[in-house]
Short mmCIF file of C-alpha atoms in Angstrom, two decimals:
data_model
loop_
_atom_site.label_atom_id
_atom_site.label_comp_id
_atom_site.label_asym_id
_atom_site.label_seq_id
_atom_site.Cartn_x
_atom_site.Cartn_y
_atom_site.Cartn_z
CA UNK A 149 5.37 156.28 30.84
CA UNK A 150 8.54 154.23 30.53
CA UNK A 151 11.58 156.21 29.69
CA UNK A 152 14.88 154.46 27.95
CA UNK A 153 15.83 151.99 30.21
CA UNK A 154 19.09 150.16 30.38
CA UNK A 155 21.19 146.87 32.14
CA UNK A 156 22.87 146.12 33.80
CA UNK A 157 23.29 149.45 36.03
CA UNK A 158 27.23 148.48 36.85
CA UNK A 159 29.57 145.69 35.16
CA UNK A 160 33.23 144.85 36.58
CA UNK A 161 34.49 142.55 34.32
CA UNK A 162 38.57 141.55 34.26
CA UNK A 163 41.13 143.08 30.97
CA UNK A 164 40.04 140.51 28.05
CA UNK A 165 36.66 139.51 28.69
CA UNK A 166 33.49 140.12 26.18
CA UNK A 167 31.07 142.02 28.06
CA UNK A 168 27.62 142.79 26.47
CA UNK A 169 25.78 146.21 27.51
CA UNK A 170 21.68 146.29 26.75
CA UNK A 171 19.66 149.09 25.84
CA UNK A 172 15.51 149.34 25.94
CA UNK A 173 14.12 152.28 24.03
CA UNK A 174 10.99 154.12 24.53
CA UNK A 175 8.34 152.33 22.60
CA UNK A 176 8.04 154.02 19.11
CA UNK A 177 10.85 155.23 18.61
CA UNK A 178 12.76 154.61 15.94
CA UNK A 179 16.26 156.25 16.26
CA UNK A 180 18.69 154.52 19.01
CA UNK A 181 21.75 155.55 19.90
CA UNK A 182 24.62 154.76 21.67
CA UNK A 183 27.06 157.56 23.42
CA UNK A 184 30.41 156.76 26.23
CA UNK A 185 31.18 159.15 28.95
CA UNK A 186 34.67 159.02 30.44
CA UNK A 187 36.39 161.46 32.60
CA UNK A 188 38.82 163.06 29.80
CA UNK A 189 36.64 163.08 26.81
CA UNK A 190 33.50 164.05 28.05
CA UNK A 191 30.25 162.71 26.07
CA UNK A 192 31.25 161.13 22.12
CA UNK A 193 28.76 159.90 20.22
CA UNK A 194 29.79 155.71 19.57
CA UNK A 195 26.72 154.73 17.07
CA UNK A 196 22.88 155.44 15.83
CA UNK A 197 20.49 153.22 14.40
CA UNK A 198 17.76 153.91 12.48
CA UNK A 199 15.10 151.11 12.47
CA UNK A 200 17.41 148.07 12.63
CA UNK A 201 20.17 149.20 10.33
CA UNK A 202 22.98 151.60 11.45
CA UNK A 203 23.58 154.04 8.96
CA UNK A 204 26.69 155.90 11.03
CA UNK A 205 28.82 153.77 13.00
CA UNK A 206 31.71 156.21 12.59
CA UNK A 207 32.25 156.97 16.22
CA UNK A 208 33.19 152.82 17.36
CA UNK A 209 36.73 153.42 18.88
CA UNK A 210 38.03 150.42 17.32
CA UNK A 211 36.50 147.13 15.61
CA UNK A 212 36.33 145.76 19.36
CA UNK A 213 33.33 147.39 19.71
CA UNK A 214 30.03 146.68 17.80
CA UNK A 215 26.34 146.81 18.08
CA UNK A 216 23.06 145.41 16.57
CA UNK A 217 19.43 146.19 17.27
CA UNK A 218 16.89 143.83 16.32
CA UNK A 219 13.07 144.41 15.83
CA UNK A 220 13.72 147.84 15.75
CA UNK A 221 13.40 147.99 19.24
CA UNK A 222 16.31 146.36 21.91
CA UNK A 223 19.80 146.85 20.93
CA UNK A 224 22.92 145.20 22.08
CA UNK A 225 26.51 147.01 22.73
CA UNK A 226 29.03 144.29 22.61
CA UNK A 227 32.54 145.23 23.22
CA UNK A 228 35.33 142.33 22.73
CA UNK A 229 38.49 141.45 24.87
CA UNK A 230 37.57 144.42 27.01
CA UNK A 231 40.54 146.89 27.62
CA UNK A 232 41.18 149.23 31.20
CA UNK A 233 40.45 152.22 28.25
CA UNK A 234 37.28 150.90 27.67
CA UNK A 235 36.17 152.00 31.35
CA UNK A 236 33.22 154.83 31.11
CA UNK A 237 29.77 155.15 31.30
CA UNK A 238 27.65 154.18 28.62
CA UNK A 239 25.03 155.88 27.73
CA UNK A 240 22.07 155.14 25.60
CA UNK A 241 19.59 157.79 23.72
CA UNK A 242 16.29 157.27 21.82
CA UNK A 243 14.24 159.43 19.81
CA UNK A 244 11.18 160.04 17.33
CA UNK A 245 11.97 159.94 13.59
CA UNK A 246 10.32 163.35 12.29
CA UNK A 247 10.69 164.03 8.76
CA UNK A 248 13.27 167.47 8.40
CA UNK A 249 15.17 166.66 11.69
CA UNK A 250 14.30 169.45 13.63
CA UNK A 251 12.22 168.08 16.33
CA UNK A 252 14.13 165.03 16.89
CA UNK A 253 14.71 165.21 20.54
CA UNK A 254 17.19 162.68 22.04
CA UNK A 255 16.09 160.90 25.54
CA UNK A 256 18.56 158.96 27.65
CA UNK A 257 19.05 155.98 29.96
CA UNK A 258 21.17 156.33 33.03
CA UNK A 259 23.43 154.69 31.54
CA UNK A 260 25.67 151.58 32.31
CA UNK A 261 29.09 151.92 34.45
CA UNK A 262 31.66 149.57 33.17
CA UNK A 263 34.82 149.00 34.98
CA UNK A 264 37.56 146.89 33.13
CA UNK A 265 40.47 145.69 35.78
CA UNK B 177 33.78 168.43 12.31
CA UNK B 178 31.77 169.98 14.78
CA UNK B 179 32.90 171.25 17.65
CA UNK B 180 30.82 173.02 20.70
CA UNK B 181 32.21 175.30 23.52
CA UNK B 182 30.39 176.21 26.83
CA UNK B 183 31.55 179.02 28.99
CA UNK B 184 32.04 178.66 31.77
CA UNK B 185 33.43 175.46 32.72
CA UNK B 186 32.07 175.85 36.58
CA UNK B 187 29.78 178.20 38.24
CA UNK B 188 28.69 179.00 42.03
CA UNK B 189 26.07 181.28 42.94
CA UNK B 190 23.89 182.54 45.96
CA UNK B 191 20.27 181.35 45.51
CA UNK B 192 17.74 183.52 43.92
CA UNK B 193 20.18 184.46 41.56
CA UNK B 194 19.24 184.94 37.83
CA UNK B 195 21.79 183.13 35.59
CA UNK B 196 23.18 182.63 31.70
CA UNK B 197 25.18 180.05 30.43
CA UNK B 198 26.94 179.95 27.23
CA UNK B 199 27.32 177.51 24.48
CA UNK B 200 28.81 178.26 20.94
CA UNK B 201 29.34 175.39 18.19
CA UNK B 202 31.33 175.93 14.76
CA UNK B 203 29.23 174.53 12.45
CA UNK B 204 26.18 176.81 11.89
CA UNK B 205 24.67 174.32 9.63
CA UNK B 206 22.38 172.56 12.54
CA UNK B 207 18.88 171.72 12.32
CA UNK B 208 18.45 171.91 16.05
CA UNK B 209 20.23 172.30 19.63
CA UNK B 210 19.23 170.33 22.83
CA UNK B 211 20.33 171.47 26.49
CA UNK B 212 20.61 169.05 29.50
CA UNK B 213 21.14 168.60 32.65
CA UNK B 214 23.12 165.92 34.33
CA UNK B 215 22.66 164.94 38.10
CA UNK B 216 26.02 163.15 39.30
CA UNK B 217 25.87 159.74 38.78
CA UNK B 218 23.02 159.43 36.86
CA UNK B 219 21.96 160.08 33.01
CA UNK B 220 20.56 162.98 31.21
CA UNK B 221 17.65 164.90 31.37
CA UNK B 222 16.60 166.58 28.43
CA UNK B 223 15.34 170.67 29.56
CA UNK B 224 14.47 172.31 25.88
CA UNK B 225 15.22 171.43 22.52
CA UNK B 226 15.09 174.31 20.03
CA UNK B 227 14.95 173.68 16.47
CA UNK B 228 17.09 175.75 13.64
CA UNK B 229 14.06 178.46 13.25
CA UNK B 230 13.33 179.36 16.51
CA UNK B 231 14.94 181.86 18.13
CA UNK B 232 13.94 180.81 21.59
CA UNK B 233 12.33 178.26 24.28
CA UNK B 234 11.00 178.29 27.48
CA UNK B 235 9.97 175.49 29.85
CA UNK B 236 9.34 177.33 33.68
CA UNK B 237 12.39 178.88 35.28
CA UNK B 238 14.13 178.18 31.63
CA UNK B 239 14.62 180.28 28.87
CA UNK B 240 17.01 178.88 26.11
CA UNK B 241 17.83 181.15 22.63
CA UNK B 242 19.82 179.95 19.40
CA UNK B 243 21.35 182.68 17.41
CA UNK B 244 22.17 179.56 14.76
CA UNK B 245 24.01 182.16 12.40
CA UNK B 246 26.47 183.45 14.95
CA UNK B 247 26.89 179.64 16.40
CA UNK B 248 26.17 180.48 19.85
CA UNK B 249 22.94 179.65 22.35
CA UNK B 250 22.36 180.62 25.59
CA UNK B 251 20.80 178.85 28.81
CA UNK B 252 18.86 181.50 30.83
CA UNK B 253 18.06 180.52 34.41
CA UNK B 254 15.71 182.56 36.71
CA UNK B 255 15.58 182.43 40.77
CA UNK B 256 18.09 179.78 41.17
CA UNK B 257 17.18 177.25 43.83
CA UNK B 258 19.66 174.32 45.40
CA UNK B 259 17.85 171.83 43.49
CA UNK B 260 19.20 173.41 39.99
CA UNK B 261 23.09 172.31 40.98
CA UNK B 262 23.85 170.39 38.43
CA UNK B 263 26.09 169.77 35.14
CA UNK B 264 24.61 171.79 32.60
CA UNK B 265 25.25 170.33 28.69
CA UNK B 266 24.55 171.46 25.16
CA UNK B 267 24.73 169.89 22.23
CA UNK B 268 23.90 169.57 18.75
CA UNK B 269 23.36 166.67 15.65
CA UNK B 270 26.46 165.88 14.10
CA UNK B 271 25.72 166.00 10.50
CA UNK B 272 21.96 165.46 9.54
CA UNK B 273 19.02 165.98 11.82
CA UNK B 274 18.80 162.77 13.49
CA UNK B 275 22.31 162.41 13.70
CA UNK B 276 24.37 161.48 16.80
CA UNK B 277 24.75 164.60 18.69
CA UNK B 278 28.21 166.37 18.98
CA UNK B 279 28.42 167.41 23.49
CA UNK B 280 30.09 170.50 24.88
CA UNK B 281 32.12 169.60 28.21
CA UNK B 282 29.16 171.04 30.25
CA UNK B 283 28.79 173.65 33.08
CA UNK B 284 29.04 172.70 36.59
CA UNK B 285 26.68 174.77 38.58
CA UNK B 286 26.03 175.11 42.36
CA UNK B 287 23.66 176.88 43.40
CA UNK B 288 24.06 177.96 47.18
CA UNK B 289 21.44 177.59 49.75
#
């Protein structure tokens, strides 16, 4: 079966420039979410969605960065006028919605590499 | 805020070798905790999730346990082979239980032919 799937694999793009980062869940699930992975912070957690609607955005860095999912399937990572900080990996995570929490296991893409110059 | 630990940072050991790794978080309030691995240069691979009232999980060689009111969970492997050198993570849901999940720095584990 398809796992979470995500594009493009690596994006050099130049300090300034919009660069938009795609993310394909595994069908049926409902929960997406969106993670960054740089060498001095380790994994943070960026943004989840829930259906279309994204009820905790609290870990965007800055209002550079924002996201939108539509059909509650594909969602978009956009991140604005691109900064050398903003070079990581990018990792996105689906999951089942089960009732109580307990059993909602997170699966991940492998992630997109972005390099800002 | 939550915050989760894993001891230790980096681990090398002959094959065959039986091994734990730690993880301890400060919020005890979790409905579940999910271990990974991470192979360099590529994504995560989930290995056991275990949810807030189970004490344990096992999935082959792997044998994770959640002691949720003591904030700590352990990652047991058995007969270590080359192929388990990887970056070991834990981690557990924010807030709520399908919450973004709050990463320790991981465990970096070779495993020595």
């Amino acid at each position: 079966g398809a796992g979470v799937s995500q594009s493009p694999s690596n994006k050099v793009t130049e300090k300034g420039k919009d660069v938009e980062l795609r993310c394909d869940p595994i069908s049926g699930h409902t929960a997406l979410y969106w993670y960054r992975q740089s060498l001095g912070q380790g994994l943070e957690f960026l943004i989840y969605f829930q259906g279309n609607s994204a009820p905790d955005k609290s870990g965007l860095p800055s209002d550079r960065f924002s996201a939108e999912r539509t059909g509650g399937s594909v969602s978009t990572l956009t991140i604005q006028r691109t900064q050398q900080e903003d070079s990581a990996v990018y990792l996105c995570a689906s999951s089942p919605f089960v009732a109580g929490g307990g059993r909602n296991e997170q699966f991940f893409g492998p992630g997109t590499r972005l390099t800002v110059l | 805020k939550q915050e989760v630990t894993q001891i230790p940072a980096a681990l090398s050991v002959p094959e065959g070798e039986n091994l734990v790794l730690n993880c301890s978080f400060t919020d005890s309030a979790i409905y579940n905790l999910q271990w990974f691995r991470q192979d360099p240069g590529k994504g995560l691979t989930s290995l056991l999730l275990i949810q807030s009232s189970q004490r344990e999980q096992t999935s082959g060689r792997l044998n994770a346990s959640l002691d949720k009111s003591s904030g700590r969970s352990t990652l047991y492997i058995a007969a270590s082979q080359p192929g388990d050198s990887a970056t070991y993570l834990c981690a557990v849901p924010s807030g709520g239980g399908a919450d973004g999940l709050t990463f320790g720095k991981g465990t970096h584990l070779i495993i020595q032919p």
